[in-house]
Coordinates of C-alpha atoms in Angstrom, one line a residue:
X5 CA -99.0 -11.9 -211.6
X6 CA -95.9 -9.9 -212.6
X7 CA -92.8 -11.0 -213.7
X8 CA -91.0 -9.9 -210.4
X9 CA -93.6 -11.9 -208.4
X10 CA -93.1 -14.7 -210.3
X11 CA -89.9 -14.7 -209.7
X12 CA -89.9 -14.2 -205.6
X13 CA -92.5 -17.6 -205.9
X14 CA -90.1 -19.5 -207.7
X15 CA -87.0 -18.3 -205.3
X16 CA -89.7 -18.6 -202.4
X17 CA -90.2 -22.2 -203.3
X18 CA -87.0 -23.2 -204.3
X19 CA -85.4 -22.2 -200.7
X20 CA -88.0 -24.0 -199.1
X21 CA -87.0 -27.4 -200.8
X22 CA -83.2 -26.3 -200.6
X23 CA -82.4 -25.8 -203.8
X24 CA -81.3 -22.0 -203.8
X25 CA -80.0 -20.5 -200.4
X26 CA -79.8 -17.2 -199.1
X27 CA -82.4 -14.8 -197.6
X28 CA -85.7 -13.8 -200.2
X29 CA -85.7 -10.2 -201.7
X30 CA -84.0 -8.8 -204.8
X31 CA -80.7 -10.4 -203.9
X32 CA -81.6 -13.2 -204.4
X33 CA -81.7 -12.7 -208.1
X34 CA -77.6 -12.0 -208.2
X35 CA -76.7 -15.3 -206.8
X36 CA -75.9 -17.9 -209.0
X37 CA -78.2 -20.6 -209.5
X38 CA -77.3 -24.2 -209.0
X39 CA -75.7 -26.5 -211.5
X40 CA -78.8 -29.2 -212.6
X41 CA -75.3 -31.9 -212.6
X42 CA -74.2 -31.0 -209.6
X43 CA -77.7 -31.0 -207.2
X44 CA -79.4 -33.4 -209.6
X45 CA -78.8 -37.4 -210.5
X46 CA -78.0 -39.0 -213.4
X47 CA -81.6 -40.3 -213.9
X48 CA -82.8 -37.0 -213.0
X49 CA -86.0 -35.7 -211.2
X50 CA -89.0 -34.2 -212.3
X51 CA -89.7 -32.2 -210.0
X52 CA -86.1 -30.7 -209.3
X53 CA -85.3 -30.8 -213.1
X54 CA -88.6 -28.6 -213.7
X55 CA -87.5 -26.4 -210.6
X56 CA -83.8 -25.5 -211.7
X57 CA -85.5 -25.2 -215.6
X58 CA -88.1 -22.5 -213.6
X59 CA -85.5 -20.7 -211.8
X60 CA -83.7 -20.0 -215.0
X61 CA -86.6 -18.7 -216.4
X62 CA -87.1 -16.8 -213.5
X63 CA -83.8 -15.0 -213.4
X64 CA -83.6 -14.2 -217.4
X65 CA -87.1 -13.8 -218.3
X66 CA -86.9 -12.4 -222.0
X67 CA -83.6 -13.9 -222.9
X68 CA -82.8 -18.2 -223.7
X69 CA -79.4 -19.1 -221.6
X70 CA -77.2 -22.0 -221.9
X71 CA -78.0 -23.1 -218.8
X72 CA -82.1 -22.9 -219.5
X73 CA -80.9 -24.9 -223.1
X74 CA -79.5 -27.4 -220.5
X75 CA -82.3 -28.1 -218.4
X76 CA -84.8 -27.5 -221.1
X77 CA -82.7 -30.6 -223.2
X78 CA -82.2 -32.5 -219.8
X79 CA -86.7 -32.5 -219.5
X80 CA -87.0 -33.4 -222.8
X81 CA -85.0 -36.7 -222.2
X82 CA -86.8 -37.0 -219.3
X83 CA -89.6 -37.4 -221.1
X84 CA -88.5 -39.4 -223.8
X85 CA -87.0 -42.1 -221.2
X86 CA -90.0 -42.3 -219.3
X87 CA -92.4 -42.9 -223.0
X88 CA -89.6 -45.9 -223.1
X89 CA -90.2 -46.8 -219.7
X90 CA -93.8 -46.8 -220.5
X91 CA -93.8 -48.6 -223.7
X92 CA -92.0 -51.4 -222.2
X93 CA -94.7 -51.9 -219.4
X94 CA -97.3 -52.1 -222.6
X95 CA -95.4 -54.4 -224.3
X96 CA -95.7 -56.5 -220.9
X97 CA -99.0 -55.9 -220.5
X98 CA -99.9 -57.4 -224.3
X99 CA -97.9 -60.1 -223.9
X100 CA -98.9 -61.3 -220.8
X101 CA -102.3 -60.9 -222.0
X102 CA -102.0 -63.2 -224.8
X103 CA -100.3 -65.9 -223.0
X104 CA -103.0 -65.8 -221.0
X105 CA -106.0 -66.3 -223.3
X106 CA -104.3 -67.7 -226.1
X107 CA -102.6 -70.8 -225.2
X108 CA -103.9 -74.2 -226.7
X109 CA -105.4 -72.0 -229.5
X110 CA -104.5 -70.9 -233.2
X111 CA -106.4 -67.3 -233.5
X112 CA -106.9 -65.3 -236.1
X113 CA -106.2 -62.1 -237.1
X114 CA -110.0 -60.6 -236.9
X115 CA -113.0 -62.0 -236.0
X116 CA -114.9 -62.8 -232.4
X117 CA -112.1 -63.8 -229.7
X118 CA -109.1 -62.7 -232.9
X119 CA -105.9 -60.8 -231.9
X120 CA -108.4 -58.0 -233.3
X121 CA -110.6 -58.2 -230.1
X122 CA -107.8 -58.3 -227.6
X123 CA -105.3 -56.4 -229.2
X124 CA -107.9 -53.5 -229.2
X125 CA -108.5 -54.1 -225.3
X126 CA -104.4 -54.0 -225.1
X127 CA -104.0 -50.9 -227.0
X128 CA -106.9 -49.0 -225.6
X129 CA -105.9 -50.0 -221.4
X130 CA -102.1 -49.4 -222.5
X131 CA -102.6 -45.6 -224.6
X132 CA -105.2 -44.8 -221.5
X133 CA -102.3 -45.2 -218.8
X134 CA -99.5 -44.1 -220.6
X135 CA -101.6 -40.9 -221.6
X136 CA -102.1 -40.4 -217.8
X137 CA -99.1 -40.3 -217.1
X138 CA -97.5 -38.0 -219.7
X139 CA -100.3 -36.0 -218.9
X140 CA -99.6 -35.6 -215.2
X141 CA -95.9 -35.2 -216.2
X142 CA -96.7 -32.5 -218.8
X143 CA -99.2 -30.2 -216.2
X144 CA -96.2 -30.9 -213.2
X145 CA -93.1 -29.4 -215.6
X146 CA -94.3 -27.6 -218.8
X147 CA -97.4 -26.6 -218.3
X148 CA -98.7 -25.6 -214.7
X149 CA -101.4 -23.7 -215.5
X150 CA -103.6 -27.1 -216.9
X151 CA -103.3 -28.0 -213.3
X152 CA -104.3 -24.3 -212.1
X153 CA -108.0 -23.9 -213.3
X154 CA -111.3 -25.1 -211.6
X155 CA -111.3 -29.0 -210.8
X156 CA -114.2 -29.8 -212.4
X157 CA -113.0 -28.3 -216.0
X158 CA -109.8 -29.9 -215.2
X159 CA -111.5 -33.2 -214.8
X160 CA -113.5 -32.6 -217.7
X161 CA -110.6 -32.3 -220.4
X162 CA -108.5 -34.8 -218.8
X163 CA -111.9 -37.5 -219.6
X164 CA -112.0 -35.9 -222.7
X165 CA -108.1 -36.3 -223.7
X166 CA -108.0 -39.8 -222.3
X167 CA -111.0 -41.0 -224.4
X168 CA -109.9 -39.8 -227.2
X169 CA -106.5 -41.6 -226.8
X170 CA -107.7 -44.6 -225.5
X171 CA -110.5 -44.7 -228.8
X172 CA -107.5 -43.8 -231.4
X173 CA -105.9 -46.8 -229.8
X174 CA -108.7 -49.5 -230.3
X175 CA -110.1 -48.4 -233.7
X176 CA -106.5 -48.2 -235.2
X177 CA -106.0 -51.6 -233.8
X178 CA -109.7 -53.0 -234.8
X179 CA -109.1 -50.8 -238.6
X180 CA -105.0 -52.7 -239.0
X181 CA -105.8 -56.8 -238.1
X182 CA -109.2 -56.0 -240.4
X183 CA -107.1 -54.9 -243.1
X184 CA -103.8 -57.7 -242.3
X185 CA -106.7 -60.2 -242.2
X186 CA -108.2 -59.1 -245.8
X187 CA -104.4 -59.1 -247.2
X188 CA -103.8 -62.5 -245.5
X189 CA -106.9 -64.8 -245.6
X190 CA -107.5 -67.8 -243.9
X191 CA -103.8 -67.1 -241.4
X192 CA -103.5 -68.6 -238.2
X193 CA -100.9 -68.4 -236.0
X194 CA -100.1 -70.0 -232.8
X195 CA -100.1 -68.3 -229.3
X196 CA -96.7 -67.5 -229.0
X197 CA -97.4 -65.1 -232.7
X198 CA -100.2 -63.9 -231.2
X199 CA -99.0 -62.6 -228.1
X200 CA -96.0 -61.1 -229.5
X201 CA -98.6 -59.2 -231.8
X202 CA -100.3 -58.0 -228.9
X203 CA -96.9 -56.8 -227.3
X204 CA -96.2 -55.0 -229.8
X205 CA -99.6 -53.6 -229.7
X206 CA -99.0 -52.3 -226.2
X207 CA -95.6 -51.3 -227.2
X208 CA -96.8 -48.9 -229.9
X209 CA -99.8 -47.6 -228.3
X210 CA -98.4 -46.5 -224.7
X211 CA -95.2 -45.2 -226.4
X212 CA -97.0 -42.8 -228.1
X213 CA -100.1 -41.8 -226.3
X214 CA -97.2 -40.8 -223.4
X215 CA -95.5 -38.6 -225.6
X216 CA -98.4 -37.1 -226.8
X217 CA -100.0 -36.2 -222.8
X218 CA -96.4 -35.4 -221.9
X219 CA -95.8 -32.7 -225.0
X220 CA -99.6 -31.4 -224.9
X221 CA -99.5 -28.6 -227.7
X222 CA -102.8 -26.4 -229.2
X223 CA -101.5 -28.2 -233.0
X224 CA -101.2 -31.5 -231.6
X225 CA -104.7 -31.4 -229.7
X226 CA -106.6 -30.4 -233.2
X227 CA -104.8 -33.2 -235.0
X228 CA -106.0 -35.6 -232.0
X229 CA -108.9 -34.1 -233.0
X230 CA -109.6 -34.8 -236.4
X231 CA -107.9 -38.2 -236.1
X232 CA -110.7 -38.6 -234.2
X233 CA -113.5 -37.6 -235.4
X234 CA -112.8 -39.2 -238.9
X235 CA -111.9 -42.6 -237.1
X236 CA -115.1 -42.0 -234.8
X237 CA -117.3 -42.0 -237.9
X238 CA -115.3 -43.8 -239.8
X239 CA -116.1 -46.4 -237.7
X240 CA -120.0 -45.8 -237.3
X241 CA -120.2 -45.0 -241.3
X242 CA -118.8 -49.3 -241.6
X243 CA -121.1 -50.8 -238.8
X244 CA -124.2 -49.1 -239.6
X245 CA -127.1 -51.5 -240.4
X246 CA -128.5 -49.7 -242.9
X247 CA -125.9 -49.0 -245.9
X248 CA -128.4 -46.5 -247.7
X249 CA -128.1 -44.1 -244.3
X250 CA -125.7 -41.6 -246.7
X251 CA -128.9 -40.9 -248.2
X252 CA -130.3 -38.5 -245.1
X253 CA -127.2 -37.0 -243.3
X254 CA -124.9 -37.5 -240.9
X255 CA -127.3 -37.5 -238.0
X256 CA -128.8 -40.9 -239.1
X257 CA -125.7 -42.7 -238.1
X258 CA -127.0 -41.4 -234.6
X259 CA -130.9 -42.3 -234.6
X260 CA -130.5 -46.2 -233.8
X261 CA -131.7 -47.1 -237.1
X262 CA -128.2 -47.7 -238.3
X263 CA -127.1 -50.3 -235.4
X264 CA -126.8 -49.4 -231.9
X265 CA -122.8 -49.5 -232.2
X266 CA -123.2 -46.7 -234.8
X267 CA -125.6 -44.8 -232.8
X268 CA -123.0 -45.4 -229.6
X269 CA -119.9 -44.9 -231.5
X270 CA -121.1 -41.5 -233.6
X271 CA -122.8 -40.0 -230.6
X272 CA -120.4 -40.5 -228.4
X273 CA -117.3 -39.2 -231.0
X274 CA -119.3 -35.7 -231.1
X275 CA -119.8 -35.2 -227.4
X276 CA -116.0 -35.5 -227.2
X277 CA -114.5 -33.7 -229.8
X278 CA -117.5 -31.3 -228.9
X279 CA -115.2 -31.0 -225.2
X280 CA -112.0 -31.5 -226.8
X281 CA -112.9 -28.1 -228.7
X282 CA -113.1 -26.6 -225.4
X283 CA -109.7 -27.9 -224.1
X284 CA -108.3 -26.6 -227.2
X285 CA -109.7 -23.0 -226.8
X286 CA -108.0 -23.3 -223.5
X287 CA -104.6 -23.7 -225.6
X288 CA -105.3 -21.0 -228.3
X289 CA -106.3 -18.1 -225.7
X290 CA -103.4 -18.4 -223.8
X291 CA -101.0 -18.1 -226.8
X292 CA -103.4 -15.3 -227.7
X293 CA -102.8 -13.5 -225.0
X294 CA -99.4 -13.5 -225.3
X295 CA -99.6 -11.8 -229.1
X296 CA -102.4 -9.5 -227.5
X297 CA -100.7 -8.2 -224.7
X298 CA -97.3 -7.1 -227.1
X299 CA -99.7 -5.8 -230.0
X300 CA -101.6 -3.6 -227.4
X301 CA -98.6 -2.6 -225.6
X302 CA -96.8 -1.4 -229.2
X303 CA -100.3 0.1 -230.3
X304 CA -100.1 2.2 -227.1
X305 CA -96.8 3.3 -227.5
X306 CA -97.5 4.5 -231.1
X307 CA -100.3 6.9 -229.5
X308 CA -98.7 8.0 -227.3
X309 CA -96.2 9.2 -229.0
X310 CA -98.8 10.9 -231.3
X311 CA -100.1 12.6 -228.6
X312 CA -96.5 14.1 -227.8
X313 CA -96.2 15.2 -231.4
X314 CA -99.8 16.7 -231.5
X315 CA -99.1 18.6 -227.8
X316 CA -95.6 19.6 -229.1
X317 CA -96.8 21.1 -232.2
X318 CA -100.2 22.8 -230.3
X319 CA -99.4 22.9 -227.1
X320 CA -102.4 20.9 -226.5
X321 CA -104.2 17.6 -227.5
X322 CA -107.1 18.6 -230.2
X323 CA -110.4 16.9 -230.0
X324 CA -110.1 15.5 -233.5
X325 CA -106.7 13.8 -232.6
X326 CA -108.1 12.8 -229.5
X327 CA -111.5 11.4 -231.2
X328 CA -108.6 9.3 -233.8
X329 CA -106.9 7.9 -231.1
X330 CA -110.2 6.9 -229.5
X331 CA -111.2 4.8 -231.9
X332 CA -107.6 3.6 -233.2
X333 CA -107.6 2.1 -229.7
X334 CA -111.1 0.7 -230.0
X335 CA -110.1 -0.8 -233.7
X336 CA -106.7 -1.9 -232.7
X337 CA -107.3 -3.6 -229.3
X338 CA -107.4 -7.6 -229.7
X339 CA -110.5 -9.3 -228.8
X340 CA -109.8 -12.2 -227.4
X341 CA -112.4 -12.8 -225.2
X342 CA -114.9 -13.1 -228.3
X343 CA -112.5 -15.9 -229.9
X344 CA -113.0 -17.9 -226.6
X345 CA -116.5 -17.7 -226.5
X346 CA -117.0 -18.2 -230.4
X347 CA -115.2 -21.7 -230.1
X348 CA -116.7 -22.5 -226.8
X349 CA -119.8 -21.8 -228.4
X350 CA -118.8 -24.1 -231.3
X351 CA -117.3 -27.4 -228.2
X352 CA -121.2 -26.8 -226.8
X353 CA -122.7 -27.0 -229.6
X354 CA -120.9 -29.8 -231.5
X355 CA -121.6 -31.8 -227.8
X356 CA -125.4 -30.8 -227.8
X357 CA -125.8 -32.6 -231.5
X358 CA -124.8 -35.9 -230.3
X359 CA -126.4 -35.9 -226.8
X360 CA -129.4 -34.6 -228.5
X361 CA -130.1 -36.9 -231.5
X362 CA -132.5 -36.1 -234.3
X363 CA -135.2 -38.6 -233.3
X364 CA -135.2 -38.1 -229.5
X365 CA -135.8 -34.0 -230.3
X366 CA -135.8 -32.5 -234.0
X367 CA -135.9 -28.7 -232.7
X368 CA -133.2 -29.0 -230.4
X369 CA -131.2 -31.4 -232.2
X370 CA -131.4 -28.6 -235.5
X371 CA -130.8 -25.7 -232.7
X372 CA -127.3 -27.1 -232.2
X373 CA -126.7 -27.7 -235.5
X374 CA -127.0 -24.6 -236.3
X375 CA -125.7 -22.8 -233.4
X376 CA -122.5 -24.4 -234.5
X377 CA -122.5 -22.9 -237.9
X378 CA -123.0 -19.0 -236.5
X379 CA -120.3 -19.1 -234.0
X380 CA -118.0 -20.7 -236.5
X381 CA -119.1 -18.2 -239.4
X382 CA -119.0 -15.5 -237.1
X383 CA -115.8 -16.4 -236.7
X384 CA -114.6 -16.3 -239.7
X385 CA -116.1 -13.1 -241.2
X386 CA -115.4 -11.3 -237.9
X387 CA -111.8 -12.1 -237.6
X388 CA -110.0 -8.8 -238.7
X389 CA -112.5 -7.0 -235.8
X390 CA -111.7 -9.4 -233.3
X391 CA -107.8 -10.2 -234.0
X392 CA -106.6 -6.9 -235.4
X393 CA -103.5 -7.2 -236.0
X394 CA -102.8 -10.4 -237.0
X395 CA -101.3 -11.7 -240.4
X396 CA -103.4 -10.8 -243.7
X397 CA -103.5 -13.9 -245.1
X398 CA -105.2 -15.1 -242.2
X399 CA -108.4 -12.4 -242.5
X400 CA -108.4 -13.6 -246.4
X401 CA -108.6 -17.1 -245.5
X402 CA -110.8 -17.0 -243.6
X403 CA -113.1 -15.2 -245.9
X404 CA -112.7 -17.9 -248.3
X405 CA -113.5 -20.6 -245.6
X406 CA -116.6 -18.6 -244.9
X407 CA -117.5 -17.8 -248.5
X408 CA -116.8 -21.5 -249.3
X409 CA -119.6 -22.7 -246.6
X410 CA -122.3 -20.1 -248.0
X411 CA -121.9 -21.2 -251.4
X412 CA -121.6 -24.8 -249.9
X413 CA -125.2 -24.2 -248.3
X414 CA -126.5 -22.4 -251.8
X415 CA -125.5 -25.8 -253.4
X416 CA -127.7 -27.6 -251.3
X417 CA -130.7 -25.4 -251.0
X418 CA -131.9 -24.2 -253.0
X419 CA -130.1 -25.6 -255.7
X420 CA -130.0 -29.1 -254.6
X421 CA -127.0 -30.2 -256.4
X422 CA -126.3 -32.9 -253.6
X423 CA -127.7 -33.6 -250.3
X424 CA -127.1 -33.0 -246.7
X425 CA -124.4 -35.5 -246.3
X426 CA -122.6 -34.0 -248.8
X427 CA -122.7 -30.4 -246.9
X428 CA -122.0 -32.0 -244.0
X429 CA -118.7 -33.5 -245.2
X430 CA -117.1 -30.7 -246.8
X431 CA -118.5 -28.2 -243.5
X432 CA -116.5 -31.0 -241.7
X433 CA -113.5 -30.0 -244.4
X434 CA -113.5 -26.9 -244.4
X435 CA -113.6 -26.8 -240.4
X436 CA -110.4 -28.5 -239.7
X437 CA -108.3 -26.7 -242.6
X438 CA -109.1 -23.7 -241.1
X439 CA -108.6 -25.0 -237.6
X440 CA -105.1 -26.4 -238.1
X441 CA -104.0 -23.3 -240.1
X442 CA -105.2 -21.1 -237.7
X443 CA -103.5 -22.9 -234.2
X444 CA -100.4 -22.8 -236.6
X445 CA -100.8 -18.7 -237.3
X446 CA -101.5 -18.4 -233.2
X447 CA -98.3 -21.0 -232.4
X448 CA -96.0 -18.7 -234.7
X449 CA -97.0 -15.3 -233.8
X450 CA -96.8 -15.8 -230.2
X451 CA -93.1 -16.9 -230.4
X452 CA -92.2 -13.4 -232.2
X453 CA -89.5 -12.5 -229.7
X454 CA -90.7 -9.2 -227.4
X455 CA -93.5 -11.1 -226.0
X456 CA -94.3 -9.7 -222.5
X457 CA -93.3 -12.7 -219.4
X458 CA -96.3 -14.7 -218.5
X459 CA -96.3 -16.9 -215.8
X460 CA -96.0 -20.6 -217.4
X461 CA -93.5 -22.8 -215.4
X462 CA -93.3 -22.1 -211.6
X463 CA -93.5 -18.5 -212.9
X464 CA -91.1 -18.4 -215.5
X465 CA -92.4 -17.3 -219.2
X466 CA -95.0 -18.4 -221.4
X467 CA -93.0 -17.5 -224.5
X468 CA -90.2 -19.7 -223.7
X469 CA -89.9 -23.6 -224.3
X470 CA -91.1 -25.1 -221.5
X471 CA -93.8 -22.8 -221.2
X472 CA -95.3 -23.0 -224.2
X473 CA -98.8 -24.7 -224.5

C-alpha cells in the first residue's frame, strides 16, 4: 500500500466516524486536522485517540509534529491509566480470594494450601487478563498489523504470549514465598496478612503483564523469552525426581524419569518459546523491512548514477559496467526473506524437541535438535550475504557466536572435556546474547531517519512511534 493510499484510508475512515469533514481526494490533506482536546474527553478514547494520532501520521508521513507528540503522549497515558485500572482489579481479585479461603486459618508462606499455592493461582489468572487486555489495546492503537495476518497465526501467538505471561506470573510467585519462607521459618500469619499478600500479588502481576501486551516490542518479546525459558527449566531442573539427571542432558528433564511435573513443565516451556520465536520473527522482519527497503532504494540510486557517468563518458553502458552493476545488485540487495525462514526454522524446531521427547522417538527427537543448530549457525555465518549492509560489528559477532558453538561442540566430542548438559547450556547462552543484540541492531537501524512510510497505524508510518513494533 502506498503512502497516499494510506492516507485516503485513514481520511476515508475518519469522515465516516465524523472526525474530519469535507469531501475525500487530495484536499483533504490541506484541511486542518482536529484538535485531540477539543473532539476528545478528558479520559480519552482509544479508538478516537489512536484515529487523530493516525491522521497525523497520515498527513506528515516522514516528519514528527507537535501535534503527533501530543497524541502520541496523550496514548501513552492512556495506557499507563488503564495498567492502573488493571492493577487495581488484581489487587481485588487477590484479596477477595484470600478472604475467601483463608479465614479461621494461620497459613504459611509455602507449602500445600500456603499463600504459595494461591498466590500463584492469583498471579497467573490476574497477568493472563491483564495481558489480554493490553494486548488487544496494543494491536487496536500501535500496532494494527498483529491484528491483520491469518487468524489462526494470530490465535497462535496470542496462546503463546498469554502462556508465557501467565507462567512468569506463577513461577515468580511459587520461586518468592519459597525463598520468604526459607528466610523466615516456621511464620504464620493470620488471614487478613495473607490476603493482603495475595493483593498485592494481583497488584504486581496484572500491572505489569498489561504494560507489557499494551507496549508489545521485538526486545521486550526475547526478554519474555529468556525469562522464560530459564524459569521454565529452572523450575523442572528443582522438581525432577532424579537429582543425577545433569548427568545425560537436558532432554532427560523431558523423558518422565525425572517427575511428571518436570517432564510437563520442561516440555511444555520448549513448545512455547519454540512459537514465541516465531511471534518474534514476525517483529524482526517487519523492522527489517523498513532498513531493506531504504538500503535498496540508496543502493539503486548509487547505480544509477553510475550508469549516467559510464553513458556520459561512452555514450553507452559497457558490458563490464553492466556485469558490475549486476552483481553489486545481487550482493547488495537484503535478504530478508532467508532471516524469516532461518528463525522460523529455529521456533519449529525448538517446538518439535519438546513435543517429540527422547524416549517416545530418539531419531526425531535428535532431527530437531539438530535442525535447530543449522538454521541458527546458518544464520550466523551467512549474515553479511543475507543482511548486507548492516553494521560490521554485527557480521563479526556473529562469527564469534558461531565460532564459539563449533569450538563448544569440539569440546564435547571428541574431546569430551564435559558432557551434553554442559553444551547444551552454553548453546542456550550463546543463543540469547546473540538474540538480544541482534533485535537491538534491527530496533536502532530501522529508526535511522529516511526510512521509506509503511503502513503501521491506520496507515500512518512504521518508522514513527506509534508504529513501531
Amino acid at each position: 500500500m502506498s503512502q497516499e493510499d494510506a492516507g485516503r484510508g485513514v481520511r476515508g475512515w475518519m469522515r465516516r466516524v465524523g472526525l474530519l469533514p469535507g469531501g475525500f481526494d487530495g484536499d483533504v490533506a490541506h484541511e486542518p486536522l482536529p484538535d485531540p482536546s477539543d473532539r476528545l474527553p478528558s479520559h480519552g478514547s482509544a479508538r478516537r485517540l489512536a484515529a487523530v494520532a493516525a491522521a497525523e501520521e497520515a498527513a506528515h508521513p516522514t516528519t514528527t509534529t507537535v501535534r503527533q507528540q501530543e497524541s502520541q503522549a496523550r496514548l501513552q497515558v492512556l495506557i499507563e491509566s488503564r495498567a492502573v485500572l488493571s492493577a487495581i482489579l488484581g489487587g481485588v481479585l487477590g484479596v477477595v480470594s484470600g478472604l475467601v479461603v483463608f479465614p479461621g486459618r494461620h497459613p504459611e508462606l509455602a507449602g500445600e494450601q500456603s499463600i504459595q499455592f494461591y498466590a500463584s493461582i492469583v498471579g497467573g489468572a490476574a497477568a493472563g487478563a491483564a495481558f489480554l487486555l493490553g494486548y488487544s489495546l496494543n494491536a487496536r492503537m500501535a500496532n494494527l498489523w498483529l491484528g491483520q495476518r491469518p487468524k489462526v497465526r494470530q490465535l497462535l501467538d496470542t496462546v503463546a504470549l498469554l502462556v508465557v505471561h501467565s507462567s512468569i506470573a506463577v513461577m515468580g510467585a511459587l520461586g518468592i514465598f519459597r525463598v520468604f519462607q526459607e528466610a523466615f521459618v516456621g511464620l504464620r500469619v493470620d488471614y487478613l496478612a495473607g490476603s493482603a499478600l495475595l493483593g498485592v500479588v494481583g497488584v504486581v502481576a496484572a500491572y505489569f503483564s498489561f504494560n507489557s501486551g499494551a507496549r508489545l516490542t521485538a526486545f521486550s518479546v526475547s526478554s519474555l523469552l529468556g525469562i522464560f525459558m530459564a524459569s521454565g527449566v529452572l523450575v523442572s531442573m528443582l522438581y525432577a525426581e532424579n537429582p543425577y539427571w545433569w548427568q545425560v542432558m537436558f532432554s532427560e528433564l523431558g523423558t518422565g524419569q525425572a517427575g511428571m511435573t518436570s517432564f510437563w513443565t520442561f516440555n511444555t516451556t520448549l513448545v512455547v518459546s519454540g512459537v514465541i520465536i516465531t511471534t518474534l520473527t514476525a517483529f524482526i522482519t517487519r523492522d527489517l523491512r523498513i532498513w531493506a527497503e531504504r538500503t535498496r532504494s540508496r543502493h539503486q540510486e548509487r547505480l544509477r548514477r553510475r550508469e549516467e557517468i559510464d553513458r556520459a563518458l561512452r555514450g553507452r553502458v559497457g558490458a563490464s559496467e553492466r556485469l558490475r552493476i549486476a552483481v553489486s545488485r545481487h550482493v547488495h540487495t537484503p535478504r530478508i526473506g532467508a532471516v524469516r525462514i532461518a528463525m522460523i526454522g529455529m521456533g519449529i524446531s525448538l517446538a518439535g524437541v519438546g513435543l517429540v521427547p527422547i524416549n517416545f522417538h530418539d531419531q526425531l527427537h535428535s532431527t530437531f535438535t539438530s535442525g535447530f543448530g543449522f538454521f541458527f549457525i546458518g544464520l550466523l555465518v551467512g549474515l553479511p550475504y543475507w543482511l548486507p549492509g548492516f553494521p560490521r560489528a554485527t557480521y563479526l559477532m556473529s562469527w564469534l557466536a558461531a565460532g564459539g558453538l563449533i569450538f563448544a561442540i569440539t569440546l564435547w566430542k571428541p574431546i569430551g572435556y564435559y558432557n551434553l548438559t554442559s553444551l547444551e547450556l552454553i548453546a542456550a547462552g550463546v543463543l540469547f546474547f546473540w538474540l538480544i543484540v541482534f533485535i537491538r541492531t534491527v530496533a536502532a537501524v530501522a529508526e535511522i531517519p529516511g526510512a521509506p512510510g509503511v503502513p503501521a497505524l491506520f496507515g500512518g508510518s512504521a518508522a514513527s512511534p506509534a508504529g513501531r513494533g
